[in-house]
Every structure is written in structure tokens, then in C-alpha cells.
Coordinates of C-alpha atoms in Angstrom, one line a residue:
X1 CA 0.0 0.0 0.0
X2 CA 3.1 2.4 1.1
X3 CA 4.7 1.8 -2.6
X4 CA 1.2 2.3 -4.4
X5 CA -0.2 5.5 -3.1
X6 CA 4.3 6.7 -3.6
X7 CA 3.7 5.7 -7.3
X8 CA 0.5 7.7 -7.9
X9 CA 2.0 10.6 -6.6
X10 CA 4.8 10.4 -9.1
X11 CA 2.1 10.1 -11.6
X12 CA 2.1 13.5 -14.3
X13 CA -0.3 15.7 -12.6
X14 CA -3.3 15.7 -16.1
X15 CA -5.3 18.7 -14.2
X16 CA -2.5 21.3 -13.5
X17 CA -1.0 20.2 -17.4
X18 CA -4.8 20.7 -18.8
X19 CA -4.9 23.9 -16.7
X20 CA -1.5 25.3 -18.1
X21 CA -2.6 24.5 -21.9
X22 CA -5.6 26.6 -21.3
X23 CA -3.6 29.8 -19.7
X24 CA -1.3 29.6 -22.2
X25 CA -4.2 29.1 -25.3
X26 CA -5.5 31.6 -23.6
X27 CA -2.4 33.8 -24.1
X28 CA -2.4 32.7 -27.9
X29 CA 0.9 30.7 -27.3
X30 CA 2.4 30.0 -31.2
X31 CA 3.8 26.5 -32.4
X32 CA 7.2 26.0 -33.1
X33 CA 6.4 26.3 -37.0
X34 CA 3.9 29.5 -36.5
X35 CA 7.1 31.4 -34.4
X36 CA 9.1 30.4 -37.2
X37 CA 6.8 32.2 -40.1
X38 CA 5.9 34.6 -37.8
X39 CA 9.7 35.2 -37.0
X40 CA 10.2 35.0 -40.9
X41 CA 7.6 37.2 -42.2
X42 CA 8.7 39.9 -39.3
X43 CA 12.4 39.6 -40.8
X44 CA 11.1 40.3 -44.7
X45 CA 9.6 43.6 -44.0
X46 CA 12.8 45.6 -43.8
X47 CA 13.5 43.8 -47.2
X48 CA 10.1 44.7 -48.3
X49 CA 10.3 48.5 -47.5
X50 CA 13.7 48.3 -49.4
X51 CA 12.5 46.8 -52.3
X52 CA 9.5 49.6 -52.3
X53 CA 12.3 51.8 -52.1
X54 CA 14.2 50.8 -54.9
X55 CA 11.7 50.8 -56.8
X56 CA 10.4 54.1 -55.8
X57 CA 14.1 55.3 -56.6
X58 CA 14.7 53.5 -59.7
X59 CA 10.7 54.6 -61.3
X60 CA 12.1 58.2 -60.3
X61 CA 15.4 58.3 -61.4
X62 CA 13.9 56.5 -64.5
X63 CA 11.3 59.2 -65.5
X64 CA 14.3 62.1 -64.3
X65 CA 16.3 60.2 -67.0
X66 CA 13.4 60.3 -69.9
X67 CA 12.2 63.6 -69.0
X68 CA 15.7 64.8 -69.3
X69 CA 16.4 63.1 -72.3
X70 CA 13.2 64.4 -74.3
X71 CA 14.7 68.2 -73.3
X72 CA 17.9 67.1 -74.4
X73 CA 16.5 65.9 -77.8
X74 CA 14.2 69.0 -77.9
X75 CA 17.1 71.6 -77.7
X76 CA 19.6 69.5 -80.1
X77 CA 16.6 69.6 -82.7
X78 CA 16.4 73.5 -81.6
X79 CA 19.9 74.2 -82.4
X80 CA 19.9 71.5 -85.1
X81 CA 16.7 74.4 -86.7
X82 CA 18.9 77.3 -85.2
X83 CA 22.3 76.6 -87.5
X84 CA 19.9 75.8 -90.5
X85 CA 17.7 78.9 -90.1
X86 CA 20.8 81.5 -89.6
X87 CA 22.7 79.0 -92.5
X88 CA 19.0 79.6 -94.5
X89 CA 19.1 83.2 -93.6
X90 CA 23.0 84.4 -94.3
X91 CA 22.3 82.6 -98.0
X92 CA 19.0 84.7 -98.8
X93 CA 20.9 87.8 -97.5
X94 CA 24.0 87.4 -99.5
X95 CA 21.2 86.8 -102.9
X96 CA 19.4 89.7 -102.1
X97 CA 22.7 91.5 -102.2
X98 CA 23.7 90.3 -105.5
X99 CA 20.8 89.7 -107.0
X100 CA 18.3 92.9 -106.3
X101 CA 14.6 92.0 -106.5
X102 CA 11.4 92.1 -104.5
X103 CA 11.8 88.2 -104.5
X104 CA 14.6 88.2 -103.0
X105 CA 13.8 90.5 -101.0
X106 CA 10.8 88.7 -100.0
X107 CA 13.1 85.9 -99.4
X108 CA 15.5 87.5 -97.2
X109 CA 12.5 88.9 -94.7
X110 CA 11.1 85.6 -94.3
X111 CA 14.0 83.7 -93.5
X112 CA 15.3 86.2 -91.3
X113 CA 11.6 86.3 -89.3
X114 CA 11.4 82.4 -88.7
X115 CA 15.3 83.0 -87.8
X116 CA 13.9 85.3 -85.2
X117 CA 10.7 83.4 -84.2
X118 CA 13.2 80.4 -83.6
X119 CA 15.8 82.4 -81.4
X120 CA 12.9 84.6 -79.4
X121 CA 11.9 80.8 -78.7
X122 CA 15.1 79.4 -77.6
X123 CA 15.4 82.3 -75.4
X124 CA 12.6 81.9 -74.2
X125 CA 12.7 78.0 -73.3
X126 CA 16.8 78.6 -72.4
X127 CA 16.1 81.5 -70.2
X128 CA 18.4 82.9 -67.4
X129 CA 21.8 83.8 -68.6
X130 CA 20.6 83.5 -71.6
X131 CA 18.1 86.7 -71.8
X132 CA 20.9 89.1 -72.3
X133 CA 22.8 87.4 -74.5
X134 CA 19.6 86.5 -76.8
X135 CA 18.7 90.5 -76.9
X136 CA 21.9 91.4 -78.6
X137 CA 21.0 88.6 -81.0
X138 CA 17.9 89.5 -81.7
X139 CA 18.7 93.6 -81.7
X140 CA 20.6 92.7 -84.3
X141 CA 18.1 90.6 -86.6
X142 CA 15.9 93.5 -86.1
X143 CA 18.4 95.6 -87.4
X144 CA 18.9 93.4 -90.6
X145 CA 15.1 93.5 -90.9
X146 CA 15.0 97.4 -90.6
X147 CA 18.0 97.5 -93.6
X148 CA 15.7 95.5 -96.0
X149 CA 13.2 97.6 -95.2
X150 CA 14.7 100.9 -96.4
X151 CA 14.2 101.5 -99.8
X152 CA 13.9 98.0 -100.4
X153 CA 17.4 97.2 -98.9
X154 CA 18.7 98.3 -102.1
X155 CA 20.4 101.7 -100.9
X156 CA 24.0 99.9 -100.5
X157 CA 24.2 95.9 -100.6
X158 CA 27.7 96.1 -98.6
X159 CA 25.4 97.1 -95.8
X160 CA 23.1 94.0 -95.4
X161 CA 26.4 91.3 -95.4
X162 CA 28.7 93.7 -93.6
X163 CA 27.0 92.3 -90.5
X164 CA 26.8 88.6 -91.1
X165 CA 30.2 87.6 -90.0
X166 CA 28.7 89.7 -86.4
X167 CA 25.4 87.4 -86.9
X168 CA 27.0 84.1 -87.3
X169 CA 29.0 84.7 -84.2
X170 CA 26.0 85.4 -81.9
X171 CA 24.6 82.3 -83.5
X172 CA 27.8 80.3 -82.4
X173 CA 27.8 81.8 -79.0
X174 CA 24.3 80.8 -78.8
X175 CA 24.8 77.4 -80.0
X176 CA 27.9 77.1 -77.3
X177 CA 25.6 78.5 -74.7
X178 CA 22.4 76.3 -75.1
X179 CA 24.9 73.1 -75.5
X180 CA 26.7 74.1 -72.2
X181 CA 23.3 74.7 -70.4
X182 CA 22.8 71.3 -71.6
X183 CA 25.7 69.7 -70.1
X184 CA 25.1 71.3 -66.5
X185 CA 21.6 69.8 -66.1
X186 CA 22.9 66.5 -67.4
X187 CA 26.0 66.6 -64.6
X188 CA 23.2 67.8 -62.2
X189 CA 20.9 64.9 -63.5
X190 CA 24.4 62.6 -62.2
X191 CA 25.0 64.1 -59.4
X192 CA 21.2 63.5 -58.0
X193 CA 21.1 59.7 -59.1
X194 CA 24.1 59.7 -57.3
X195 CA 22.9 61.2 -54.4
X196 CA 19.7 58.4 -54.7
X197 CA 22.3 55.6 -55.1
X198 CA 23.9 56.8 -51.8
X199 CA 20.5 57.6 -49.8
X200 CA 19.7 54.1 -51.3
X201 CA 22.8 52.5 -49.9
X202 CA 22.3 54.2 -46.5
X203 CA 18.7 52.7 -46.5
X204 CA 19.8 49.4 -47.7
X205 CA 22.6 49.6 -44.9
X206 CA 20.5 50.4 -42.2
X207 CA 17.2 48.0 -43.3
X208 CA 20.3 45.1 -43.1
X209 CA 21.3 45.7 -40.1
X210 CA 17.7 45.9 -39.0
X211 CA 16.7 42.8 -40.7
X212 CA 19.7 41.2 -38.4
X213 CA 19.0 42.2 -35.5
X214 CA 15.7 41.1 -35.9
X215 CA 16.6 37.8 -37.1
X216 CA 19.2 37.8 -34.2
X217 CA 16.3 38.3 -31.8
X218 CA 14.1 35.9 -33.3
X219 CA 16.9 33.2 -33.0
X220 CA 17.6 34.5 -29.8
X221 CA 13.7 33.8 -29.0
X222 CA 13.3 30.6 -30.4
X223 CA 16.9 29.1 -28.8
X224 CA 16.9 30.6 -25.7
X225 CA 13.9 28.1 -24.4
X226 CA 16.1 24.9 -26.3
X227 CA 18.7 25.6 -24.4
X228 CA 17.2 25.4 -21.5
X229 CA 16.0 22.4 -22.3
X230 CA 19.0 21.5 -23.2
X231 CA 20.2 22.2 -19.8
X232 CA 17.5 20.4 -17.9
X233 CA 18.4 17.0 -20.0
X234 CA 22.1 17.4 -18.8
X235 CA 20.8 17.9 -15.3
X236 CA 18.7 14.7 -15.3
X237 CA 20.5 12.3 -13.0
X238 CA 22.6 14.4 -11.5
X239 CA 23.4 14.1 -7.8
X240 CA 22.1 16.7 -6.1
X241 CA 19.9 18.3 -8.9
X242 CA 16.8 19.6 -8.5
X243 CA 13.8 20.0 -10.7
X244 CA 13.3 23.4 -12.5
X245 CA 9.8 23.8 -12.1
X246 CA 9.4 27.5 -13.3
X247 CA 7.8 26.9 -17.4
X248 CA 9.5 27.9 -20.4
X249 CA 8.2 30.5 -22.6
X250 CA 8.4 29.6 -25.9
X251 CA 6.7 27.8 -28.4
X252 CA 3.9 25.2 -27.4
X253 CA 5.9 22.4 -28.1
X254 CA 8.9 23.5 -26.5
X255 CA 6.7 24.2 -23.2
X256 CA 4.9 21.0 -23.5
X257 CA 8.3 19.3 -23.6
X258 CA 9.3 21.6 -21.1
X259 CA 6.9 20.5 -18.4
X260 CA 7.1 16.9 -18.8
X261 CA 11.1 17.4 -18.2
X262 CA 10.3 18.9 -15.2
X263 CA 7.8 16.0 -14.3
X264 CA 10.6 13.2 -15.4
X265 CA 13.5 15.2 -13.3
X266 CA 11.5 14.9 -10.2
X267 CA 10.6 11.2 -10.5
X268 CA 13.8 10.7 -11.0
X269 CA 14.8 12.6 -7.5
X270 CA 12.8 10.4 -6.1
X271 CA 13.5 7.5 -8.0
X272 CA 17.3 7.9 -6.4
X273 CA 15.9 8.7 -3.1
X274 CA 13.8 5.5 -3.0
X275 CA 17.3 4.0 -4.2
X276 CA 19.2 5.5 -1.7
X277 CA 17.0 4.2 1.2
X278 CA 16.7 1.3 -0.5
X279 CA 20.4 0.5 0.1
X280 CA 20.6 2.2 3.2
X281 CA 18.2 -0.7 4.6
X282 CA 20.2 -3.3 2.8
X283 CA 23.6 -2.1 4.4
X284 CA 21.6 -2.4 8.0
X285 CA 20.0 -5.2 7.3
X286 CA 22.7 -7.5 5.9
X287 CA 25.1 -6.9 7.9
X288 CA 23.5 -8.0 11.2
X289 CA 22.4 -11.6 9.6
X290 CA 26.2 -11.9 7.5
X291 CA 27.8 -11.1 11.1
X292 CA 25.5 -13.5 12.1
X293 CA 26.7 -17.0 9.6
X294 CA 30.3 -15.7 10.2
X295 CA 29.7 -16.1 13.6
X296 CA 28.1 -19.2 13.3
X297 CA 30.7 -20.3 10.8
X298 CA 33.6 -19.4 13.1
X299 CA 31.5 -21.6 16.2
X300 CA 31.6 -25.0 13.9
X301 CA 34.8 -24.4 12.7
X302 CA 36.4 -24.1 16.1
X303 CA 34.0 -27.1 17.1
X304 CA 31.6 -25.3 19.8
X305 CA 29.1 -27.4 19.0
X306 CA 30.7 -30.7 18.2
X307 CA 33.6 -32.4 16.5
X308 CA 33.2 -32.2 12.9
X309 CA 34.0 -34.5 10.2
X310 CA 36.4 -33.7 7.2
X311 CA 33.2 -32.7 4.8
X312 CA 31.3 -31.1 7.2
X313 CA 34.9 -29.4 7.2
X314 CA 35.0 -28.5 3.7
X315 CA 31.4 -27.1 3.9
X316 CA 31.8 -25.0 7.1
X317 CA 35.0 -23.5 4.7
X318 CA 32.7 -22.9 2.1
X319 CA 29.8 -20.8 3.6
X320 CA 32.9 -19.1 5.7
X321 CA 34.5 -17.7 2.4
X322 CA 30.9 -17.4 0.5
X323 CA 30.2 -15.1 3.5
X324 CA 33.3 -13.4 3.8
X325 CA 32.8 -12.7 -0.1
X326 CA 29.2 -11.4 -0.3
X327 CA 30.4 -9.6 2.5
X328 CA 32.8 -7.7 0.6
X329 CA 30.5 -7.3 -2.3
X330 CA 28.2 -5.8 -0.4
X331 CA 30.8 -3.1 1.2
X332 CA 31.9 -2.6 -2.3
X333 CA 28.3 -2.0 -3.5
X334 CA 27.8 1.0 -0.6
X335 CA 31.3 2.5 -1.0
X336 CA 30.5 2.6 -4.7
X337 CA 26.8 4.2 -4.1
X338 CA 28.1 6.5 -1.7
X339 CA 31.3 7.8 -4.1
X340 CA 28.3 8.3 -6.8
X341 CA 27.1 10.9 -4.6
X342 CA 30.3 13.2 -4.9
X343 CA 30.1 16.3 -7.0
X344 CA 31.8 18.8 -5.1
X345 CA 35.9 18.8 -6.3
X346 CA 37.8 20.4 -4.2
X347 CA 41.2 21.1 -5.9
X348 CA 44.1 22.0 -4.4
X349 CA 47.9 22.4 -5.4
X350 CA 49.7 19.7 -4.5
X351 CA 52.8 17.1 -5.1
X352 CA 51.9 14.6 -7.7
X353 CA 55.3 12.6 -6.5
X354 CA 54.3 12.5 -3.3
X355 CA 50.8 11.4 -3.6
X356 CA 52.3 8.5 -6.5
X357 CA 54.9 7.5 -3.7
X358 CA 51.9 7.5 -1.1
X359 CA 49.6 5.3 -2.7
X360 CA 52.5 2.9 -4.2
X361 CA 53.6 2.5 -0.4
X362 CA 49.8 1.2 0.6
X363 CA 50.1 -1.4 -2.1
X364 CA 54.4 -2.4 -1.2
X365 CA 52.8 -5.4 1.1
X366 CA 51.0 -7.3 -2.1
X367 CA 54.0 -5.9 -4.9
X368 CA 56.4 -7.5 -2.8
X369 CA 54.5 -10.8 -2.9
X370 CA 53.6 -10.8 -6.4
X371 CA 57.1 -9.8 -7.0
X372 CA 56.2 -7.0 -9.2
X373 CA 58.3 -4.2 -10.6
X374 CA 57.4 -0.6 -10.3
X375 CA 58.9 2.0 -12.7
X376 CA 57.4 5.3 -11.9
X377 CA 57.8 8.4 -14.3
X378 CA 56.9 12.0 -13.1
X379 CA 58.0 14.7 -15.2
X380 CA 55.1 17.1 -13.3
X381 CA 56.2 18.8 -10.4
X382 CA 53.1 20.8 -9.4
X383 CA 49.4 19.7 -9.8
X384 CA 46.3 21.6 -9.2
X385 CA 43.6 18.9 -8.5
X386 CA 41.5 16.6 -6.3
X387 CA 43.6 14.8 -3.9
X388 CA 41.0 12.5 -3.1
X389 CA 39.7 11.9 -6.5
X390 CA 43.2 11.8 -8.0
X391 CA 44.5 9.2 -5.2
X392 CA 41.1 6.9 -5.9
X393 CA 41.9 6.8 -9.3
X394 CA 45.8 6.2 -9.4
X395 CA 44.7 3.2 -6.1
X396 CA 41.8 1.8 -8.3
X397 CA 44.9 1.3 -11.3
X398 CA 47.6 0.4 -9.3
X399 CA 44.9 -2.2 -7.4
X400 CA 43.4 -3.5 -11.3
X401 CA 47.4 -3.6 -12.3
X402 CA 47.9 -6.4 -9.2
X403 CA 44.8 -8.2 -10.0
X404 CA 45.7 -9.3 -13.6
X405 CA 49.3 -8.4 -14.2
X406 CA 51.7 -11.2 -14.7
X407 CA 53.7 -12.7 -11.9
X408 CA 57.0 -10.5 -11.7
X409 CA 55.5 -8.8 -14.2
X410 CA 56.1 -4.9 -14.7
X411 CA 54.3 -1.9 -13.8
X412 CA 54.6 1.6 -15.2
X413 CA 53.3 4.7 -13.5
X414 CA 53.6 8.0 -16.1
X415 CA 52.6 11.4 -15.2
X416 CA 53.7 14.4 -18.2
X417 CA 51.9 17.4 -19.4
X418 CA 51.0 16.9 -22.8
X419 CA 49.5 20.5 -24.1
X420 CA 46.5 21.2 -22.9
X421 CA 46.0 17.7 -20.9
X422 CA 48.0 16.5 -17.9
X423 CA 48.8 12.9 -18.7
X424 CA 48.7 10.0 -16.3
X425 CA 49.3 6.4 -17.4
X426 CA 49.4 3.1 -15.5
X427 CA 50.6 0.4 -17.7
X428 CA 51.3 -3.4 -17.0
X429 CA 52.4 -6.4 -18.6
X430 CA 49.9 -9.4 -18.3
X431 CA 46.7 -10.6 -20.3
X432 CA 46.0 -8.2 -22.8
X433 CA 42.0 -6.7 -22.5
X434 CA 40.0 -8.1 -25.7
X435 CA 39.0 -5.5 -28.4
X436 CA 35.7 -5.9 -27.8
X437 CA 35.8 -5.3 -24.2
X438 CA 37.5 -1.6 -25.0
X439 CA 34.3 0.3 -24.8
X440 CA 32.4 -2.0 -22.1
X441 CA 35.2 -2.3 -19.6
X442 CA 34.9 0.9 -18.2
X443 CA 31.0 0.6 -17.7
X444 CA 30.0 -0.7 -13.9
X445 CA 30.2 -4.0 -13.4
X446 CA 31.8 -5.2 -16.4
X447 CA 35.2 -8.0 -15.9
X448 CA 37.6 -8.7 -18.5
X449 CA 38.0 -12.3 -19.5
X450 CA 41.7 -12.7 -17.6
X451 CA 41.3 -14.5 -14.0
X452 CA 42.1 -12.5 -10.9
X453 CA 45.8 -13.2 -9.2
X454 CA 44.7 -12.3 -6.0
X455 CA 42.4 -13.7 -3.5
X456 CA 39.4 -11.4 -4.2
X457 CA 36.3 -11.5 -5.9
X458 CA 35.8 -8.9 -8.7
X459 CA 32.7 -6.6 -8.8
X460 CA 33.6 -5.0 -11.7
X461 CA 33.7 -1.6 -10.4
X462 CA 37.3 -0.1 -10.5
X463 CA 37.2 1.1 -14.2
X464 CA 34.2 2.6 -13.6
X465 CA 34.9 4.6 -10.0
X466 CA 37.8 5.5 -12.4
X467 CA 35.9 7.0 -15.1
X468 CA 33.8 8.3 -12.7
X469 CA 36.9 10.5 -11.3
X470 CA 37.9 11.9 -14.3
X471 CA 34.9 13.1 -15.2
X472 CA 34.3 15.0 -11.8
X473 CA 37.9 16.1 -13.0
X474 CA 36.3 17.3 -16.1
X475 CA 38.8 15.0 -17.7
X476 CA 38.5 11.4 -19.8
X477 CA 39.5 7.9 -19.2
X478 CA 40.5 5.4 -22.1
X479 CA 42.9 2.5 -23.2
X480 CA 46.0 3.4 -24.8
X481 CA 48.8 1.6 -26.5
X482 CA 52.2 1.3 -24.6
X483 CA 55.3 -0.2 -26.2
X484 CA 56.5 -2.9 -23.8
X485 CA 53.5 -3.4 -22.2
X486 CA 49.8 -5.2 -22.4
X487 CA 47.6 -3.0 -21.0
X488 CA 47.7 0.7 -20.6
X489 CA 44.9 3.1 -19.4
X490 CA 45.6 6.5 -20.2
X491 CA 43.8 9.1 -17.6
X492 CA 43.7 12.7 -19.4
X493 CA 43.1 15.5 -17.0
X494 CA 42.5 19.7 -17.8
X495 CA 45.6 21.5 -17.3
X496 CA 44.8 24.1 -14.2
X497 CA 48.0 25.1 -12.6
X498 CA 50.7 22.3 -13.6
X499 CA 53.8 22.8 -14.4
X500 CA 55.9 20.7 -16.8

């Protein structure tokens, strides 16, 4: 009953999730996809307002262009009629002289009155500038058109051609003027597109930056709740975590997802504290009934209760050693449970020759009887770590090394830097580890094929307290190859304060 109404309360809580879809439909809360157009959509308007803006720019500069073009045209044709009409007007002038009649004479007047209809016209389209010089021109037609009119211009011929060469200059400086005029409203037509081009480039600039800075946002948005996420999926099975139970704004999936993570982190608290008591009560409970058949086993074997015959012997042995095993197991079990709970390092600088020499002198008893050779090589002299940690791991190597190494065989302990790790390797020659047990070894609970050389039974935890260490190290634990030698396991370790 204790274990059933435990499990319901672990149980996803329907009526508060039902409750927090409803607040948040309430609050219109977008999908994943619907943040994403909306995100997208928001991002195309500054490119949106710069295409209406180029095109706004390009339709003006466009009909600038064609307006100024047509003008353009229209004065070339002007000056085009200009130099034909004063040409026109300089021949009828120069017949007249020669030739003396009323048809000529006719001639003369009407080319030089369309001469003068087309200059009063320029002058008046050009104006500006333009005025002054065009009434010296045109004083001077007149002035032609008053000597035809005397006497029918035939008083003295010299007089209507003594003036030409004065004519055709005022038609050249007229000419020259009205082409120059030209030119400076075309460079003025180029120097306003490029002032557009550079108000355009501005605007493009800035709508750019605009555009990503909003798409920075929007990612910003739209990551910032995966990451958290993210984070709570790292935190799952940590010691010592605890669930995050604040919700996630962001999309409805990501919150869904969200809430259920917060839901799964704290069954799983409570899934390890079950665990925890759950070997808490084993460690009281067996040890008072193994205490118990060891003492029992100790009574018959010094023959308390009766003599005993040579099986009964052999039997007494048995459960004696059984016990004495499970007994160990079950130590190693709780040590192991307990050293899961670490995850506070507490570093320190220290003397990694020392601490080697330390933990070699705790193991001299069972070297000297396995007549093994030590070779250590420490080319370290400061480290900045774990004692603890570092010691547990360097013991649980040294302690695998005596287990399967060869008798006599060789041990070699290797501590360098090796940019940006600090190295340590415990190598030893013996049966080699199986390739397919690379991967596996390190995982609790796993043996290697070789037989023990020592007394003890293997639980198949050392590798794994090992790997354990060098994670809390922030650090790695592999195999590695080592000339000389069968096995090698390689412990790399974040450089923080060593010196080579």
C-alpha cells in the first residue's frame, strides 16, 4: 500500500497540465512552426520597405532620365533648326545683295523672321543667362530686318552682309551656350542619381542591419527556451539536482516538452531517493544476519558445538569464504553508491610525487608478494587537482594492475603534461584486455576475461569509479597503447595550474 499510493504521486499531474494549456491558449501561445513564419515574415519587412524603395528610386530616377532626355532631344533639334535657319538666312541675304529683287527681298525677310521666331523661342525655353545674351541677337536681326526695309534694302548691298560675320558669331555663342546649359543639367541629372544611389545604400545599410537584428532576436527567442531544455536534460541524473519547475516561454511544443522534463527530473529525484534508502536498509539489514553465519561459521569451525568431520569441514570452509565474499561485495556496493554521490571537487595544489609515492607505499605489502616491478615516471612537479579523487583513481589502477598483471611482471606509473591535458598512465604487462571489451570495460560492473591473481572476488567496479573520477575532473578515461606493455589506461586531465 506504502509503494502504491508513492507511485501515484509520481504520476504526471493531467489537471494542473490541462490547466497550463488553457492559460497559455488563452495567451495565444504560437507553435514551433507559426514562431518560425511569424519570425520570418517579421524579418522580410525591412526587405520589403527596401524593395518599395528601390523601386520608388529606380521609377524616379527613371522618368528624371526620360524627362531629361526628351529636353535634351528638344534643344539638339532647336539648335539643329537654329544653324539651318541662320545658314538659310546668311544665303537669302548674301542673294538679295547680289541679285536685287522684291523676291529676293521677300526671301530675305522671311527667312530672317522664322530665324527670329526660332531664337525669341530658344530664349525663351533657355532662359536665365541666356536673356541678355539672346537680346543682342535678336537687336541685331531686327536691325537686318529694318535694312531690308529701307528703300527695299537696295540703298547699298555692302550694308546687309557687312553684318553677317557679327550674326554668325551670336549664333555660335548661342549654340555654345544652349549646348553648355545642356551639359550642366545632365552633370546635375548625375550628381542627383548619385545622391539616390547613396541615400539608397544608406537605407539598404541600415534596413540590413535591422533585418539582423531582428533575425538575431528571433533566434535568440526561439533558442533561448532549447537551451534550456538543453540544460535540464544534462541535469537529469545528477546528484544533487533539482527540478526546474518554473515553465518555459516559448513555443507550445517546447513548453509541453518543457513541463514533462520537469515532471521526469523529479521522478527521477525520487527515484534515487527510494534507491538511496533502498540501500541504506540493505547495508543495516545484511550486515547483522552476515555477522550472524560468520559467527556461526567461526562456532563450527572451532568445534563449539561438536567435533566435525572432514566434509562437514569442507562445507563450514565454504559458507565461511561465500560469506566473507558477499560480505565484501556488499561493502563494495555501498562504497561505490556513496562515491556516486560526490560532486563537489575540491582542488588543491599539490605534489603529484608525493601522492604516487603515497599510494605505491599502501600497495608495497601485495607488490612485494607478487614480486612486481614498479617503474614510476613524473615529469610534473606541481598539480592543481582533487587529492582525493586523484588518489582513488591512481589506487583503483595500481589495485586493477595487481589483480591481472603477470607474476613479476612490470608496472609503469607515467605522469607528463602533454599540451592542454595532464597525462597519467598506468601500464602493466599481463593478459591483454579483448578489443571488444574496449568500450564495455569501463562501464560498472563489467570484468575482462583474464582471471584474478589475487584472492578477491571482482565486482567490476574499478574502471568505472575510475571514469567516474575523471569526469568529476572534467577529464577522460580510455585505453591506450604502450610499447613494452599489455595494458595501458591512459587518464587525461584539464591543465589548471601544472607545471611541466
Amino acid at each position: 500500500m506504502k509503494s502504491t499510493s508513492h507511485a501515484s504521486s509520481l504520476t504526471l499531474p493531467t489537471a494542473s497540465r490541462r490547466h497550463f494549456s488553457l492559460k497559455h491558449l488563452s495567451l495565444q501561445q504560437l507553435s514551433l512552426q507559426q514562431r518560425l513564419i511569424v519570425s520570418f515574415a517579421i524579418a522580410l519587412i525591412p526587405l520589403a520597405v527596401l524593395l518599395w524603395q528601390g523601386h520608388t528610386v529606380f521609377q524616379r530616377i527613371t522618368v528624371m532620365a526620360q524627362t531629361e532626355a526628351q529636353a535634351a532631344m528638344r534643344e539638339a533639334r532647336q539648335v539643329e533648326n537654329l544653324d539651318r535657319l541662320a545658314v538659310d538666312s546668311e544665303r537669302a541675304l548674301r542673294q538679295h545683295a547680289v541679285v536685287t529683287s522684291d523676291n529676293t527681298l521677300t526671301q530675305s525677310q522671311q527667312a530672317l523672321q522664322e530665324y527670329r521666331q526660332a531664337v525669341s523661342a530658344a530664349c525663351l525655353l533657355m532662359g536665365g543667362e541666356t536673356a541678355t545674351h539672346c537680346s543682342g541677337h535678336l537687336q541685331l536681326i531686327d536691325a537686318q530686318l529694318a535694312a531690308l526695309g529701307t528703300s527695299n534694302g537696295a540703298s547699298n548691298p555692302n550694308t546687309l552682309t557687312s553684318d553677317l560675320p557679327q550674326l554668325r558669331q551670336h549664333q555660335s555663342e548661342l549654340t555654345e551656350h544652349i549646348w553648355r546649359q545642356l551639359n550642366q543639367r545632365l552633370e546635375a541629372q548625375g550628381e542627383i542619381i548619385q545622391q539616390e544611389q547613396q541615400a539608397l545604400y544608406w537605407q539598404t545599410l541600415t534596413l540590413v542591419l535591422l533585418t539582423a537584428v531582428m533575425v538575431v532576436g528571433s533566434s535568440r527567442r526561439i533558442a533561448a527556451p532549447i537551451q534550456r531544455l538543453d540544460r535540464m536534460i544534462r541535469s537529469l541524473g545528477q546528484p544533487g539536482a533539482t527540478p526546474d519547475h518554473k515553465g518555459i516561454q516559448g513555443p507550445r511544443e517546447l513548453n509541453e516538452l518543457g513541463e514533462r522534463l520537469t515532471w521526469l527530473s523529479g521522478r527521477l529525484q525520487q527515484l534515487e531517493a527510494l534507491r538511496l534508502a533502498l540501500l541504506r536498509h540493505a547495508a543495516h539489514e545484511l550486515k547483522t544476519p552476515l555477522a550472524s553465519i560468520k559467527e556461526g561459521c567461526s562456532l563450527l569451525e572451532e568445534g563449539i558445538t561438536g567435533p566435525l568431520t572432514g566434509p562437514q569441514r569442507e562445507v563450514v570452509a565454504l559458507l565461511s569464504g561465500s560469506t566473507d565474499r558477499l560480505a565484501q561485495l556488499t561493502e563494495q556496493l555501498l562504497d561505490y553508491n556513496q562515491w556516486l554521490q560526490q560532486t563537489e571537487v575540491r582542488r588543491q595544489t599539490l605534489s603529484p610525487s608525493a601522492l604516487i609515492n603515497d599510494t605505491l607505499s599502501q600497495h608495497q605489502l601485495a607488490l612485494h608478494q607478487r614480486g612486481m616491478n614498479v617503474q614510476v615516471v613524473c615529469t610534473v612537479d606541481r598539480l592543481h587537482t582533487d587529492p582525493t579523487l586523484f588518489q582513488r583513481m591512481l589506487d583503483n589502477l595500481i589495485t586493477n594492475a595487481l589483480a591481472y598483471g603477470a607474476d613479476a611482471g612490470q608496472i609503469h606509473i607515467r605522469l607528463e603534461h602533454q599540451s592542454p591535458w595532464v597525462v597519467l598512465e598506468v601500464a602493466n604487462t599481463g593478459p591483454a584486455i579483448p578489443a571488444h571489451l574496449h568500450q564495455s570495460i569501463f562501464e560498472p560492473f563489467q570484468r575482462g576475461d583474464a582471471p584474478r591473481q589475487d584472492s578477491l572476488q571482482s565486482s567490476g567496479l574499478g574502471l568505472s569509479i575510475v571514469t567516474d573520477c575523471a569526469r568529476l575532473l572534467e577529464g577522460r578515461a580510455g585505453l591506450a597503447e604502450h610499447t613494452g606493455y599489455d595494458v595501458c589506461v591512459r587518464i587525461q586531465l584539464p591543465v589548471r595550474g601544472a607545471n611541466a
